[in-house]
Coordinates of C-alpha atoms in Angstrom, one line a residue:
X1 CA 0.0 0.0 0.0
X2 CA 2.6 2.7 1.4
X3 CA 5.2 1.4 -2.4
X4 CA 1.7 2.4 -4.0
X5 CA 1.6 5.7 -3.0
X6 CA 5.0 6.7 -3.0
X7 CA 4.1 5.9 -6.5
X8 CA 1.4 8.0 -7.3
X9 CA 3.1 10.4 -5.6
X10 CA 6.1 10.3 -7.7
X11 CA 3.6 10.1 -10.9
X12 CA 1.7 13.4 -9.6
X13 CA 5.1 15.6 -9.0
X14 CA 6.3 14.3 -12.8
X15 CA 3.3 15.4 -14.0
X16 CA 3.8 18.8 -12.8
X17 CA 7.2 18.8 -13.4
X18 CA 6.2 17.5 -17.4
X19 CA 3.8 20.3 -17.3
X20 CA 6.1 22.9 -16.3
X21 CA 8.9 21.5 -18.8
X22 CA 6.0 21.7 -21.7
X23 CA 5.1 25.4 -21.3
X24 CA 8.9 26.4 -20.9
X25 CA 10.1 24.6 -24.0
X26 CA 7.3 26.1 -26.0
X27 CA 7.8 29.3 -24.8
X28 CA 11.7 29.2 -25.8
X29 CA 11.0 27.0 -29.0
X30 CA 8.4 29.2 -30.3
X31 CA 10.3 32.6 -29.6
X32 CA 13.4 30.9 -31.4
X33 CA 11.5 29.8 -34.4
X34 CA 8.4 31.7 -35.3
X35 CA 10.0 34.3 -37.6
X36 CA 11.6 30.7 -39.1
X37 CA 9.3 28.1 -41.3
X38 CA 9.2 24.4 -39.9
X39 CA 8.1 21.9 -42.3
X40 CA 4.1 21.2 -41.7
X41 CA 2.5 18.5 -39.4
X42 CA 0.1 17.7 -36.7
X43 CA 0.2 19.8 -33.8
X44 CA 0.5 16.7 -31.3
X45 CA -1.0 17.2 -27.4
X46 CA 0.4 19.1 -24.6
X47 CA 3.8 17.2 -23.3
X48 CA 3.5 14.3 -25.4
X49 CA 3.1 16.1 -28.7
X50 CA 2.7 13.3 -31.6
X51 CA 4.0 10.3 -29.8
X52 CA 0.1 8.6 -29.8
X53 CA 0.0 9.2 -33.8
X54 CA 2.8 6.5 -34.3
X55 CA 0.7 3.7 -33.3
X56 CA 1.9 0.2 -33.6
X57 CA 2.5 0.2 -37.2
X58 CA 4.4 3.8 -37.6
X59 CA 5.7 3.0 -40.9
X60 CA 2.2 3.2 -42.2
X61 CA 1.0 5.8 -39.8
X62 CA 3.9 8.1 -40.5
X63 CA 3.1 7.6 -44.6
X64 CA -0.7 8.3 -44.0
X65 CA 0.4 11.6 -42.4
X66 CA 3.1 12.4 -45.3
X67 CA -0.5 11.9 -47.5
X68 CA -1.4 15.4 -45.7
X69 CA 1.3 17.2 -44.8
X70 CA 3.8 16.3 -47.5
X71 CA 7.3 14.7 -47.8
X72 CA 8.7 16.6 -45.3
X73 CA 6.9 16.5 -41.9
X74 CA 7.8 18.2 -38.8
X75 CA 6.4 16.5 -35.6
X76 CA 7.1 17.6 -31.5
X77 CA 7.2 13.9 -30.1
X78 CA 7.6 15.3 -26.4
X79 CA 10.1 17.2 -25.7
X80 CA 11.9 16.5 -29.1
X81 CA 11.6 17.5 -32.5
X82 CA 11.5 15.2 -35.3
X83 CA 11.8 15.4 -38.8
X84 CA 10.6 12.7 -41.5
X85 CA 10.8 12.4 -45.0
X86 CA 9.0 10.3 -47.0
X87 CA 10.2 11.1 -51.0
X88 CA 12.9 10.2 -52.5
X89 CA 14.3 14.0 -53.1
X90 CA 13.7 15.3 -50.4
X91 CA 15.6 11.7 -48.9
X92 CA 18.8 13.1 -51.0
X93 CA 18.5 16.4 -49.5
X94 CA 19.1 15.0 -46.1
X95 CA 21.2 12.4 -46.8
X96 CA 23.3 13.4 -49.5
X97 CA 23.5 16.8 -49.5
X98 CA 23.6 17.7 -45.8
X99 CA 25.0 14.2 -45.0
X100 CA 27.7 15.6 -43.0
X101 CA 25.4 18.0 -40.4
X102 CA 23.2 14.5 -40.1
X103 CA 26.0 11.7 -39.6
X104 CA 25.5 11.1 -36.2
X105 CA 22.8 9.2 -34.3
X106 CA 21.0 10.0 -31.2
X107 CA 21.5 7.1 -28.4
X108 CA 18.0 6.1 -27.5
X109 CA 17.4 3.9 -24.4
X110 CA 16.5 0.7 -26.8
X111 CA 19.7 1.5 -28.9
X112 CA 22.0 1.9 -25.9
X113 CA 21.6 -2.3 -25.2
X114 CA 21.7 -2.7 -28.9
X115 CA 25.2 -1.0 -29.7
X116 CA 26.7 -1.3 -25.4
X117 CA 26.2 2.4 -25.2
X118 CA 26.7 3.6 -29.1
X119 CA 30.2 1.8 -28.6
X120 CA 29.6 -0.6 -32.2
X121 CA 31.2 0.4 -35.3
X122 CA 27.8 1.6 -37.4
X123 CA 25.0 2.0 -36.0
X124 CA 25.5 4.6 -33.3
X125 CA 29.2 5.1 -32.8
X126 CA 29.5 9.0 -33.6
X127 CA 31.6 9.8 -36.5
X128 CA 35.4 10.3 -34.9
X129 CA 38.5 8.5 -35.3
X130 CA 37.2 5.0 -33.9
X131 CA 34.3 5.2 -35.7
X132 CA 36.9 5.3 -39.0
X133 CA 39.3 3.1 -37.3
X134 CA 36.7 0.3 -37.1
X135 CA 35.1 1.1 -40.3
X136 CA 38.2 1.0 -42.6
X137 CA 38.6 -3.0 -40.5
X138 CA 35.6 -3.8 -41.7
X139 CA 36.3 -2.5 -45.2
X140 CA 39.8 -3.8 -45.4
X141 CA 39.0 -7.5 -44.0
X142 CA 35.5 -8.6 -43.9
X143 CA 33.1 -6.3 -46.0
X144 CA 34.9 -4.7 -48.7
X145 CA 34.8 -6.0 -52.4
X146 CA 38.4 -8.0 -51.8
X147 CA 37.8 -9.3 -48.4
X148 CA 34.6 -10.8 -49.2
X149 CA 35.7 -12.3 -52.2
X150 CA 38.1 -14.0 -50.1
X151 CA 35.7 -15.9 -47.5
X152 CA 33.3 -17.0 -50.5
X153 CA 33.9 -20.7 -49.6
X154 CA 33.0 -20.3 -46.6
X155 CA 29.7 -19.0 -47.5
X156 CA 29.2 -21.3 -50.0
X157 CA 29.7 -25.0 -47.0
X158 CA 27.0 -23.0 -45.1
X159 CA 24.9 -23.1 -47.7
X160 CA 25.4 -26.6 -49.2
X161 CA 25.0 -27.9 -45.0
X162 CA 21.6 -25.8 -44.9
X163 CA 20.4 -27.4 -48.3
X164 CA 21.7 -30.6 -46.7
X165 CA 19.8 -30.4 -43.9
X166 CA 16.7 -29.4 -46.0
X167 CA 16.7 -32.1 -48.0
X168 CA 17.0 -34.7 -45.3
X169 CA 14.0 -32.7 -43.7
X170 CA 12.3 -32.7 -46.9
X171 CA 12.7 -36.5 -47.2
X172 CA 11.1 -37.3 -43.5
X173 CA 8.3 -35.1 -44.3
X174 CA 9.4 -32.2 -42.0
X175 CA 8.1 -28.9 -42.3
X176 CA 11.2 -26.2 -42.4
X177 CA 11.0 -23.1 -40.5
X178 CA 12.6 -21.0 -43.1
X179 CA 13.7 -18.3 -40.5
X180 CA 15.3 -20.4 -38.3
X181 CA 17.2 -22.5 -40.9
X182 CA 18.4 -19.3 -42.9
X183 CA 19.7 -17.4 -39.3
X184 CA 21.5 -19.9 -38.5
X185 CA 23.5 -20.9 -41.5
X186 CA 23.8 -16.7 -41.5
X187 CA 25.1 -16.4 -38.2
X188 CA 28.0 -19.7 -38.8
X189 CA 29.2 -17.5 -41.7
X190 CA 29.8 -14.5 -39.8
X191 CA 31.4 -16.9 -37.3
X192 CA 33.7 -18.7 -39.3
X193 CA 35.1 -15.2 -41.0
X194 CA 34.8 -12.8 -37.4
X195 CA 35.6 -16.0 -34.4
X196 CA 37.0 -18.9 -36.5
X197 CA 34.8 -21.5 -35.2
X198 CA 30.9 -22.5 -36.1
X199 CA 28.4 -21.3 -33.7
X200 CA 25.3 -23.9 -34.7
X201 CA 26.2 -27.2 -35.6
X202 CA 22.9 -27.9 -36.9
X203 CA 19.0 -27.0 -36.4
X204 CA 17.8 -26.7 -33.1
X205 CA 17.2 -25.5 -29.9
X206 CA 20.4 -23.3 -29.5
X207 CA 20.3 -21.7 -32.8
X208 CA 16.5 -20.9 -32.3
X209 CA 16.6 -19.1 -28.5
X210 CA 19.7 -17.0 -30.3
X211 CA 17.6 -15.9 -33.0
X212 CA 14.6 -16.0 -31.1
X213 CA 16.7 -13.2 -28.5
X214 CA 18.4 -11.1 -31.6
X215 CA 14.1 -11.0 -33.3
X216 CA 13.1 -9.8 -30.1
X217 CA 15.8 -7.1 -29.5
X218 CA 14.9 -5.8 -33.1
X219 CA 11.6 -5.6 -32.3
X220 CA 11.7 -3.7 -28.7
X221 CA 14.8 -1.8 -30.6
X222 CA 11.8 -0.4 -33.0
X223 CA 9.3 0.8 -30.4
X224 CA 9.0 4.0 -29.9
X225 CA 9.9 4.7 -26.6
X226 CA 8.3 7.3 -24.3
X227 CA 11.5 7.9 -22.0
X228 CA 13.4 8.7 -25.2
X229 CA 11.4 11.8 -26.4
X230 CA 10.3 12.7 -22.6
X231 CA 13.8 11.9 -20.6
X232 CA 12.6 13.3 -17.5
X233 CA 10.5 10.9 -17.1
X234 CA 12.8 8.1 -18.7
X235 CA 13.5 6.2 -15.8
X236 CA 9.4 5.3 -15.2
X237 CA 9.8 2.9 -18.0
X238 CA 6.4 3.2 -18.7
X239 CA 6.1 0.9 -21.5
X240 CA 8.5 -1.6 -19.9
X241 CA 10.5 -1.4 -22.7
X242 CA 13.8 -0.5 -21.5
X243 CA 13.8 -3.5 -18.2
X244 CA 12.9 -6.3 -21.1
X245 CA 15.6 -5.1 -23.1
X246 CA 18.0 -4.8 -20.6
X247 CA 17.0 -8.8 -20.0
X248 CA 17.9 -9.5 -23.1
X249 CA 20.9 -7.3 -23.1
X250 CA 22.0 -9.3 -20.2
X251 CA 21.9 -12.7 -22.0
X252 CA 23.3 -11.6 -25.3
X253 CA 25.9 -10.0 -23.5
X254 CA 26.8 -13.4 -21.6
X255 CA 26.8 -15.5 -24.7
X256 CA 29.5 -12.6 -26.9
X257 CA 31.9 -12.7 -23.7
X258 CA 31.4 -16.2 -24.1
X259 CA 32.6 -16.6 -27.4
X260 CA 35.3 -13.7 -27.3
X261 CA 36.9 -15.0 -24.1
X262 CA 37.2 -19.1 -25.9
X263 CA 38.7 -16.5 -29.0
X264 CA 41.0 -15.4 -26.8
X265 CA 42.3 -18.7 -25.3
X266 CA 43.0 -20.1 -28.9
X267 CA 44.9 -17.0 -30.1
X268 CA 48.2 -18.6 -30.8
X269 CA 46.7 -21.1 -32.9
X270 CA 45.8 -18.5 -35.7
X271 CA 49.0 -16.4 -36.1
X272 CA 49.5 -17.2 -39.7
X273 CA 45.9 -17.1 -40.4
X274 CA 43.8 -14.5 -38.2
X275 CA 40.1 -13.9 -38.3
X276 CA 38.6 -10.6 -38.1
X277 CA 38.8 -10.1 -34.5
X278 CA 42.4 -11.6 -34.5
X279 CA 43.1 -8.1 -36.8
X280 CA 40.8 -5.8 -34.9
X281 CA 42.5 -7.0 -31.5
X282 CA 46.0 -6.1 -33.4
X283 CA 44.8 -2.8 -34.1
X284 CA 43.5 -1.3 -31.6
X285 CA 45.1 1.4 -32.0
X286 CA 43.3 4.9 -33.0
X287 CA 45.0 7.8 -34.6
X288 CA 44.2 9.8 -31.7
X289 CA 45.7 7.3 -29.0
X290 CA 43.0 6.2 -27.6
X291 CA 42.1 2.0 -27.9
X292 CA 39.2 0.3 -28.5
X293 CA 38.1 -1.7 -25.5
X294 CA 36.6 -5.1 -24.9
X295 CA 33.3 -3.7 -25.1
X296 CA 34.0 -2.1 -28.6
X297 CA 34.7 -5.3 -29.6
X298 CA 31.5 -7.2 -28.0
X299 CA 29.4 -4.2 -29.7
X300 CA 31.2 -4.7 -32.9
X301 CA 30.0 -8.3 -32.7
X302 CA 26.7 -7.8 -32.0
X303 CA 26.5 -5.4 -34.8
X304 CA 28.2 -8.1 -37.2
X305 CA 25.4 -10.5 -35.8
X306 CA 22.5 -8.1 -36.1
X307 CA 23.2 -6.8 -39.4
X308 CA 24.3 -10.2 -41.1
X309 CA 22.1 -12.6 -39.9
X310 CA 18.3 -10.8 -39.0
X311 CA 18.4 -8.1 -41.4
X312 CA 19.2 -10.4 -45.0
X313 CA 17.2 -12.9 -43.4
X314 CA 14.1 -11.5 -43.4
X315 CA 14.2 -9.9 -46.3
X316 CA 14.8 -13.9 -48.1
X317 CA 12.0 -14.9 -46.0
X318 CA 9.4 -11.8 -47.4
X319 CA 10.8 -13.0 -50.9
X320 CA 10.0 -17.0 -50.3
X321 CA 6.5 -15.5 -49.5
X322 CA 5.9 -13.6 -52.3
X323 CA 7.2 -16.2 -54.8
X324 CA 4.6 -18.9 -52.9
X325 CA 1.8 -16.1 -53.7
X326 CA 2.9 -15.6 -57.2
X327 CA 3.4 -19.3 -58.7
X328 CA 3.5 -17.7 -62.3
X329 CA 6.7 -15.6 -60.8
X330 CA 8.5 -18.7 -59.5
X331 CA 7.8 -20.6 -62.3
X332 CA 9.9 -18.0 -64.4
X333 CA 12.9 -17.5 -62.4
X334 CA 12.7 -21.6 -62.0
X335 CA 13.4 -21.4 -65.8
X336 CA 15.8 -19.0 -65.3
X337 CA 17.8 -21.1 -63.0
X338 CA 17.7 -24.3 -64.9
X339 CA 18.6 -23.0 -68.2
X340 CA 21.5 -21.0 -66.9
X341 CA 22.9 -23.8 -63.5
X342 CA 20.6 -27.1 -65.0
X343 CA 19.9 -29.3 -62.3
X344 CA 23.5 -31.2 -61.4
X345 CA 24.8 -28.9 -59.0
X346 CA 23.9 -25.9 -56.4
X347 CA 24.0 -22.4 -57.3
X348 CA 27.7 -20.6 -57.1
X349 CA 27.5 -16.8 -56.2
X350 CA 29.3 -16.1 -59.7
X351 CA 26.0 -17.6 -60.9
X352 CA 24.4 -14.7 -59.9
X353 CA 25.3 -12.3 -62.5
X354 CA 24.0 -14.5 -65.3
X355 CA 20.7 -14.2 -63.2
X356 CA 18.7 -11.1 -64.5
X357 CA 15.6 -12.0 -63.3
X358 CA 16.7 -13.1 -59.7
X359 CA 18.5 -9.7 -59.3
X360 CA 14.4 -8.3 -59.9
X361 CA 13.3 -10.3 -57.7
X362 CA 15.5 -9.2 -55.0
X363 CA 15.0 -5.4 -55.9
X364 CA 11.0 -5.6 -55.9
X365 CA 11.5 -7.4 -52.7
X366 CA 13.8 -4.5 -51.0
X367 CA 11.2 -2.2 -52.5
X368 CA 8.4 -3.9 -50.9
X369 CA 9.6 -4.9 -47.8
X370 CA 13.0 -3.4 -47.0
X371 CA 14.1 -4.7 -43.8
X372 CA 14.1 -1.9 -41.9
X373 CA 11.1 0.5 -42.3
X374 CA 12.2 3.6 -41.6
X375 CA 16.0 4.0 -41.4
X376 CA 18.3 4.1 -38.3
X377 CA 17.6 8.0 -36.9
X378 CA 20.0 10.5 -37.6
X379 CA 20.5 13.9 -35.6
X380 CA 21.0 17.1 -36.7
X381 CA 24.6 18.7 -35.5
X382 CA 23.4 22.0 -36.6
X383 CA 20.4 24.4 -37.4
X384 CA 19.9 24.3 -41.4
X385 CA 17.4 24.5 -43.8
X386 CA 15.8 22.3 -46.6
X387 CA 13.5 22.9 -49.6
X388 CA 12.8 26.3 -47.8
X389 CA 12.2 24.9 -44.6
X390 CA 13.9 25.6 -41.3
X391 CA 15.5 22.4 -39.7
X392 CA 16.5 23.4 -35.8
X393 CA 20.0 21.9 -34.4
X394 CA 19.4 18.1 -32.6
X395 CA 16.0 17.8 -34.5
X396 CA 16.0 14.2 -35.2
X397 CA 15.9 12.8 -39.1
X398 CA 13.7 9.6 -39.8
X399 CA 13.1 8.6 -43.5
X400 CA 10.3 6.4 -44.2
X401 CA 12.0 3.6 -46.7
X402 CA 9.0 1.8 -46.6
X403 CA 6.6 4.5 -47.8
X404 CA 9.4 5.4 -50.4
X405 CA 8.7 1.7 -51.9
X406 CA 5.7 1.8 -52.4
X407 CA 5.1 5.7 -53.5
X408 CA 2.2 5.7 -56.5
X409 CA 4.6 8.7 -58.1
X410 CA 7.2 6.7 -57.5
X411 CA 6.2 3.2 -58.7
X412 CA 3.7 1.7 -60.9
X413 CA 1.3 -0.4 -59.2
X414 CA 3.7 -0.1 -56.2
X415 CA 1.2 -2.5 -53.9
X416 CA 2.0 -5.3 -56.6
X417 CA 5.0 -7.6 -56.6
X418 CA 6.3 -6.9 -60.1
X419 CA 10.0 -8.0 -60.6
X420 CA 9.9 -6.9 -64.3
X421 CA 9.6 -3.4 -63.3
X422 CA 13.5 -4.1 -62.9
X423 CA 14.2 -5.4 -66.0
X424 CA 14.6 -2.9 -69.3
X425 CA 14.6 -5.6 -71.9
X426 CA 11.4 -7.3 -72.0
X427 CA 10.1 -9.2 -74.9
X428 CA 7.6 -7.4 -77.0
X429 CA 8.7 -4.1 -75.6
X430 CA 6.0 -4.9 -73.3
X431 CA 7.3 -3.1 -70.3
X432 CA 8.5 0.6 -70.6
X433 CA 8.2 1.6 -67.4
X434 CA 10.9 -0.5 -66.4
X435 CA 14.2 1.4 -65.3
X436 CA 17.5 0.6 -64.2
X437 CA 17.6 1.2 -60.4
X438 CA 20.9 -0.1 -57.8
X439 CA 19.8 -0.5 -54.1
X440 CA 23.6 0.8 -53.4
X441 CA 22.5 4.2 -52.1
X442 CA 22.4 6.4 -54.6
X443 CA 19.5 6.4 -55.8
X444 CA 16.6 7.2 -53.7
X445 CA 13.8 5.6 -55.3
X446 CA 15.6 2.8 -53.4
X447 CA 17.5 2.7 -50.5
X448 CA 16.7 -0.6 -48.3
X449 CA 20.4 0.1 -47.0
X450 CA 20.1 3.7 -46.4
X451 CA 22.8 6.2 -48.2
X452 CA 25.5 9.1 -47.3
X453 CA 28.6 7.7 -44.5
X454 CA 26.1 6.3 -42.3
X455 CA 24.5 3.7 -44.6
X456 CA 24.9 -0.3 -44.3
X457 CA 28.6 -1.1 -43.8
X458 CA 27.5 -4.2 -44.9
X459 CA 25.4 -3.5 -48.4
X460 CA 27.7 -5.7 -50.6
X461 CA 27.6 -8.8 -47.9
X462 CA 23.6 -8.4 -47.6
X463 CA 22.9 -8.1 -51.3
X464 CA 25.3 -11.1 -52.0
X465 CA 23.5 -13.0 -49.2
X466 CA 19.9 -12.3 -50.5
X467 CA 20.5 -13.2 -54.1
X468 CA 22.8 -16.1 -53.1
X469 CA 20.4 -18.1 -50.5
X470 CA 17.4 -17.1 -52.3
X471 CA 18.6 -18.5 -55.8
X472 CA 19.6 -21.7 -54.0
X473 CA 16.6 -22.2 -52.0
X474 CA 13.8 -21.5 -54.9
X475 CA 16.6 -23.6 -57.4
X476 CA 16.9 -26.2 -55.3
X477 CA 13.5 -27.1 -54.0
X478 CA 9.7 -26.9 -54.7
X479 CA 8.3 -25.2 -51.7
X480 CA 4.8 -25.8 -51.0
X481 CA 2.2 -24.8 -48.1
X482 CA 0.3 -27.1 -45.4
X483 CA -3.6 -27.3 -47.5
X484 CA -2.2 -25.0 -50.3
X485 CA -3.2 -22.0 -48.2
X486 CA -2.6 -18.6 -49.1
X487 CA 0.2 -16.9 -47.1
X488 CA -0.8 -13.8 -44.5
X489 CA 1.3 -11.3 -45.7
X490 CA 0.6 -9.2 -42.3
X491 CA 3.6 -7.5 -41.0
X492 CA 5.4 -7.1 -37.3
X493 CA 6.8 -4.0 -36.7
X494 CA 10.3 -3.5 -35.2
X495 CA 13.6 -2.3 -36.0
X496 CA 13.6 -5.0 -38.2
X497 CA 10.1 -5.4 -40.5
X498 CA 9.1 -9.3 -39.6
X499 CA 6.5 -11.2 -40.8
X500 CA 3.6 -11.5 -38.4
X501 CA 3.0 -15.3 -38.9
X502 CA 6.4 -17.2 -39.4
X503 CA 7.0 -19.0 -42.7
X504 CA 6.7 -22.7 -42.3
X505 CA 6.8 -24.9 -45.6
X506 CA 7.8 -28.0 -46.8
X507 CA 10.1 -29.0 -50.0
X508 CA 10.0 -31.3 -52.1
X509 CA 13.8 -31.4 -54.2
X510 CA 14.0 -30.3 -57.6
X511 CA 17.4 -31.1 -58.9
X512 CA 19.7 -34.1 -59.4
X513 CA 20.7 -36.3 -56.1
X514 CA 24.4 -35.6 -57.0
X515 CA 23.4 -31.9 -56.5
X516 CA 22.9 -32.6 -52.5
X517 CA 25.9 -34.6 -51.9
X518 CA 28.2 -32.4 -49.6
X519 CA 31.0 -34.3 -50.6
X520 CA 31.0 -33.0 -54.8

């Protein structure tokens, strides 16, 4: 009784206190920047400002707003203000043009378990020298054109032991949880290249509570958090978002000291042939003097885990689902495959160049359902102004990548999944709308990845992933649903844009048995 109204008391004096804060922000933000144009948007309540408009889908709330008040909105979510864009100019005016005023991020209580504190390499790290140190690492031995080249057989075992185990599963009538299966032959390649050792040996229960923990991180990682546009009242935790991810925090953080500690103790074994942690340990080193720590490196992990194992495996999944919904599509790109690989052997990443129509598939699925709805928030370092509009310093920058996608000024039919809308040679010149678009940043019609210095480290490794384990998957099986249902296409919102139902199938194999045998 007396813990319950110490409680209410505490409520009643930060309501005062929020009150008090309110009418003293506006009074100074109103003074500052009435003679100044905002961009438009809802006025929001008293305290909260806009925070209830989100709702539980705000990738589809914020584009129903953008509807009204155009592609650059202005909202007050509490004490904050926060820009978002939602068109693919006014995207290059943020995060090309003033990409250097908006290349840091603003460390959120959700992101703060995510990256130990904004200590990781890209998502929240601000922009100084170990935020290059790490970066250039990454570049030089893991994500950059050479390096990657250089682990492709390592990529290519995971993928022949996940087809493996498919067909095996396949055989005894087993239903594949494509998430599961795809994660975890994911997160043994970043393993293998980052720790030198496998972290799943096969399917099961281990490999499922990891991805299960990183799905659920993404998701409370994508809420929007009261505490973080109202800090005063921050440590409430009203939504009980911040305690559940510091749970999960906790064990994540167990399991990475885990792994990097074993790393450690086998260090003398890999002196002619170091992993990527090996060379980030041996370079500690920033220009300034000062060394990343052991929690740099834990951060940097998690980051490596996050970004190459959730993120690219989703987006296979959303493309599995749409290819089950659109048999005439699959049936195409199954003749694709077999004229170009036949049916003797597994798809080789150089395959995928030969591959026209799989490369549209993988674009109109990024267009559709990019894996992260609206991009990683960006902060303004100073006052400036776009298409006419006054941007105030620390306003915060969210662009809408979903709503980009599927833009009716944008796209044709942009609610359809149309891979040809990729491809500029069509027989019968029956598709001239079709144009040559690159998800690689620079062109804003599509940026799943996100553009400027603060876009994907790891672009070329997730686009080499999706097209790889997608081609293999569709080439190497016929997937078909319990009953021949039709899939729920329903989405989950989080950092990370999930399906709402998981995608459970079974296969039936398609090619050769000599094409299965792990030992060709």
């Amino acid at each position: 009784m007396l813990l319950n109204m110490l409680h209410l008391q505490a409520l009643v004096y930060a309501t005062i206190f929020f009150i008090i804060t309110h009418i003293l922000f506006r009074s100074v933000f109103l003074t500052s920047n009435q003679k100044q144009k905002l961009p438009p948007g809802p006025k929001g309540w008293p305290v909260i400002g806009c925070l209830p408009l989100v709702g539980s889908m705000p990738h589809v709330s914020l584009a129903q707003m953008a509807e009204k008040y155009g592609p650059i909105m202005f909202l007050k979510m509490g004490t904050c203000g926060m820009v978002v864009v939602s068109k693919p100019n006014s995207a290059r005016a943020f995060l090309k043009t003033l990409d250097e005023n908006f290349s840091n991020r603003p460390l959120t209580a959700n992101a703060k378990y995510i990256t130990y504190g904004g200590q990781d390499s890209v998502t929240a790290m601000e922009s100084g020298t170990r935020w290059k140190l790490l970066k250039k690492l990454s570049n030089l031995h893991m994500l950059g054109a050479t390096s990657f080249k250089d682990w492709s057989p390592t990529r290519a075992m995971e993928v022949r032991q996940m087809v493996q185990e498919m067909h095996k599963m396949g055989q005894q009538g087993q239903p594949i949880a494509v998430m599961e299966m795809v994660f975890c032959a994911m997160a043994n390649m970043i393993t293998q290249k980052s720790l030198n050792r496998r972290v799943f040996g096969k399917q099961g229960s281990e490999g499922n509570s990891m991805k299960d923990m990183i799905i659920e991180l993404m998701r409370l990682a994508g809420l929007f958090n009261i505490g973080d546009f109202i800090p005063s009242i921050a440590w409430l935790d009203i939504q009980g978002t911040e305690g559940q991810m510091k749970r999960h925090h906790k064990k994540f953080d167990a399991l990475l000291t885990k792994m990097l500690e074993e790393h450690e103790q086998t260090a003398h074994l890999r002196t002619r042939n170091p992993d990527f942690i090996d060379v980030v340990m041996a370079n500690r080193e920033c220009d300034d003097g000062s060394k990343h720590t052991f929690t740099n490196i834990k951060a940097l992990l998690l980051n490596l885990f996050i970004a190459g194992t959730d993120t690219s495996a989703i987006t296979i999944v959303w493309a599995l689902s749409e290819l089950l919904n659109n048999r005439r599509i699959l049936d195409r790109l199954h003749a694709e495959m077999d004229q170009v690989i036949g049916k003797k052997r597994l798809v080789e990443e150089s395959d995928i160049a030969k591959l026209p129509y799989l490369q549209a598939v993988c674009k109109e699925t990024f267009r559709m359902h990019p894996p992260l709805p609206l991009n990683l928030p960006r902060v303004s370092q100073e006052a400036c102004e776009v298409e006419g509009y006054h941007i105030p310093k620390n306003t915060r920058l969210l662009v809408n990548v979903w709503a980009i996608g599927r833009d009716p000024d944008v796209w044709d039919d942009p609610l359809q999944f149309k891979p040809v809308r990729f491809l500029i040679e069509e027989e019968n010149n029956n598709n001239k709308g079709a144009r040559i678009i690159e998800p690689w940043g620079n062109e804003f019609e599509l940026i799943p990845f996100g553009s400027g210095r603060r876009m994907c480290a790891g672009i070329r490794m997730g686009i080499a992933l999706v097209e790889c384990i997608l081609d293999t998957l569709v080439h190497a099986f016929e997937w078909h649903l319990p009953g021949g249902t039709q899939l729920n296409m329903d989405e989950k919102f989080g950092l990370v844009l999930q399906r709402a139902d998981p995608l459970v199938a079974g296969v039936v194999p398609r090619l050769q048995p000599c094409a299965y045998d792990l030992t060709n």
